[in-house]
Amino acid sequence: MSAADRAGAVLTIDLAALAANYRLLAGMAPGAECGAAVKADAYGIGMAEAAPALAAAGCRHFFVALIDEGLALRPILPEAEIYVLNGPLAGTENDFTAHRLVPVLNSLGQLELWQRHAGKRGGSRAVLHIDTGMNRLGLPAAEVDRLAAAPERYLNGISLDYVMSHLASADTPGSAQNADQLAAFASARTKLPNAKASFANSSGIFLGSAYHFDLVRPGAALYGVSPTDRSHANPMRPVVSLQGRILQVRDVDSPMTVGYGAAYAVRERGKLATISVGYADGFLRTLGNRGHVSIGGHRRPIVGRVSMDLITVDVTGVPAPLIEPGGFVDLIGATLTVDDLADAAGTIGYEILTSLGRRYHRRHVGQQPDSGRFPA
Ligand SMILES: *Cc1c(COP(=O)(O)O)cnc(C)c1O
């Protein structure tokens, strides 16, 4: 019996949809290069498969958060530009250089560290990150002024691929913070040596061409998360779908309760199905008594708490052939999106994706045979 046949839950990752999403975003910013954020194992879908699919779709610039993510990506994409968003820690400089990883420099401290390294090597590339209102990473305005007052002190020997900044409210197009950050970015750039610029994440691309500059850096939208207001239709294709195995179906009649803490009380005669997925799979516990599954198009509520390995679903009225033990229900699918699940769980699609469990049986479909990494 194959692993797929034994699996409790099957996660399907559509690399053709990923590539289509890349082309859609790249096409929206025709004046810019389109990179890809592949940090956190490509938002949980698997960097080893996602990065070659993105490269085959034309992507040349990849963003990771940690140096180890860059080290893992380098052998997968020997030619790509790989940028490490969290920047260099003291002692990691030679690892950056040896593997041609380009650090994002987020503070004067990181600039000094990288400049000392560049001095020993006769020059080195970097991206400079200016904070324009996120107050998380990047040079604050006061550090930009100190840099502008003595650029040679900090930048000698460093060649800047890009000056970048990051939007805090791009998913809220009406937020005044977007224009404020754009103005702050423009003002900071006038004080700095001339360099190409990078500003927009997924949602930033949808704010219009003023936000695109030379390189856009989408992540979530590539993986199917809606980049726009939830009142608009999601323009991205879904990349992940998840099916959970039906283990057991039982008839119930009141009064009975379901699962840990007796958190759900059965009021009428009906049927419950127990599904092989739980919080140990990253199926968030907050979905208990709140989320839904879809069974052949029938939307049914998760009742009771999410356990480590199991959930229970009220399947009353679903035609019997659809709820045979051994069959599957859709946990993420065409009618139940990552964003729907996130809404029910009280979180965002990003957290749903990056929580996708290691226990799922993972299938990659839609790969390009000619990318050389996949069997035809
Ligand atoms: C994660 C990240 C991105 C990608 O953001 P999405 O909202 O997923 O498109 C872009 N830039 C920076 C600095 C990031 O940390």
GROMACS .gro file of N, CA, C and O and ligand atoms in nm, residues 37 39 43 85 136 164 166 201-203 217-220 350, ligand 1:
model
   75
   37ALA      N    1   0.901   3.597  -0.226
   37ALA     CA    2   0.937   3.563  -0.088
   37ALA      C    3   0.914   3.413  -0.070
   37ALA      O    4   0.801   3.365  -0.088
   39LYS      N    5   1.054   3.256   0.211
   39LYS     CA    6   1.087   3.229   0.352
   39LYS      C    7   0.987   3.129   0.410
   39LYS      O    8   0.879   3.107   0.352
   43TYR      N    9   0.627   2.964   0.259
   43TYR     CA   10   0.498   2.980   0.329
   43TYR      C   11   0.432   2.844   0.355
   43TYR      O   12   0.310   2.828   0.347
   85LEU      N   13   1.653   3.853   0.441
   85LEU     CA   14   1.586   3.971   0.497
   85LEU      C   15   1.635   4.007   0.637
   85LEU      O   16   1.642   4.125   0.671
  136ARG      N   17   0.999   4.792   1.276
  136ARG     CA   18   1.030   4.652   1.302
  136ARG      C   19   1.173   4.628   1.261
  136ARG      O   20   1.262   4.621   1.344
  164MET      N   21   1.539   4.931   0.001
  164MET     CA   22   1.402   4.877   0.015
  164MET      C   23   1.333   4.931   0.139
  164MET      O   24   1.397   4.985   0.230
  166HIS      N   25   0.926   4.843   0.361
  166HIS     CA   26   0.817   4.745   0.370
  166HIS      C   27   0.691   4.812   0.422
  166HIS      O   28   0.696   4.889   0.518
  201ASN      N   29   0.515   4.445  -0.131
  201ASN     CA   30   0.484   4.302  -0.110
  201ASN      C   31   0.364   4.268  -0.198
  201ASN      O   32   0.326   4.346  -0.286
  202SER      N   33   0.299   4.154  -0.174
  202SER     CA   34   0.184   4.115  -0.258
  202SER      C   35   0.081   4.226  -0.267
  202SER      O   36   0.044   4.270  -0.377
  203SER      N   37   0.030   4.268  -0.152
  203SER     CA   38  -0.077   4.367  -0.153
  203SER      C   39  -0.030   4.500  -0.208
  203SER      O   40  -0.108   4.573  -0.270
  217ARG      N   41   0.814   4.228  -0.434
  217ARG     CA   42   0.852   4.112  -0.352
  217ARG      C   43   0.729   4.039  -0.299
  217ARG      O   44   0.707   4.032  -0.178
  218PRO      N   45   0.646   3.983  -0.386
  218PRO     CA   46   0.527   3.915  -0.334
  218PRO      C   47   0.561   3.784  -0.265
  218PRO      O   48   0.658   3.717  -0.302
  219GLY      N   49   0.481   3.750  -0.167
  219GLY     CA   50   0.489   3.619  -0.104
  219GLY      C   51   0.350   3.557  -0.105
  219GLY      O   52   0.315   3.477  -0.193
  220ALA      N   53   0.266   3.598  -0.010
  220ALA     CA   54   0.137   3.532   0.016
  220ALA      C   55   0.052   3.511  -0.109
  220ALA      O   56  -0.007   3.404  -0.127
  350TYR      N   57  -0.183   3.362   0.590
  350TYR     CA   58  -0.039   3.338   0.609
  350TYR      C   59  -0.015   3.234   0.719
  350TYR      O   60   0.070   3.147   0.707
  377LIG     C1   61   0.747   3.846   0.390
  377LIG     C2   62   0.789   3.972   0.325
  377LIG     C3   63   0.745   4.004   0.196
  377LIG     C4   64   0.634   3.928   0.127
  377LIG     O1   65   0.512   3.975   0.185
  377LIG     P1   66   0.367   3.920   0.142
  377LIG     O2   67   0.274   4.004   0.222
  377LIG     O3   68   0.363   3.777   0.182
  377LIG     O4   69   0.354   3.941  -0.004
  377LIG     C5   70   0.799   4.115   0.134
  377LIG     N1   71   0.891   4.192   0.198
  377LIG     C6   72   0.934   4.166   0.323
  377LIG     C7   73   1.033   4.256   0.387
  377LIG     C8   74   0.883   4.056   0.393
  377LIG     O5   75   0.925   4.032   0.518
   0.00000   0.00000   0.00000
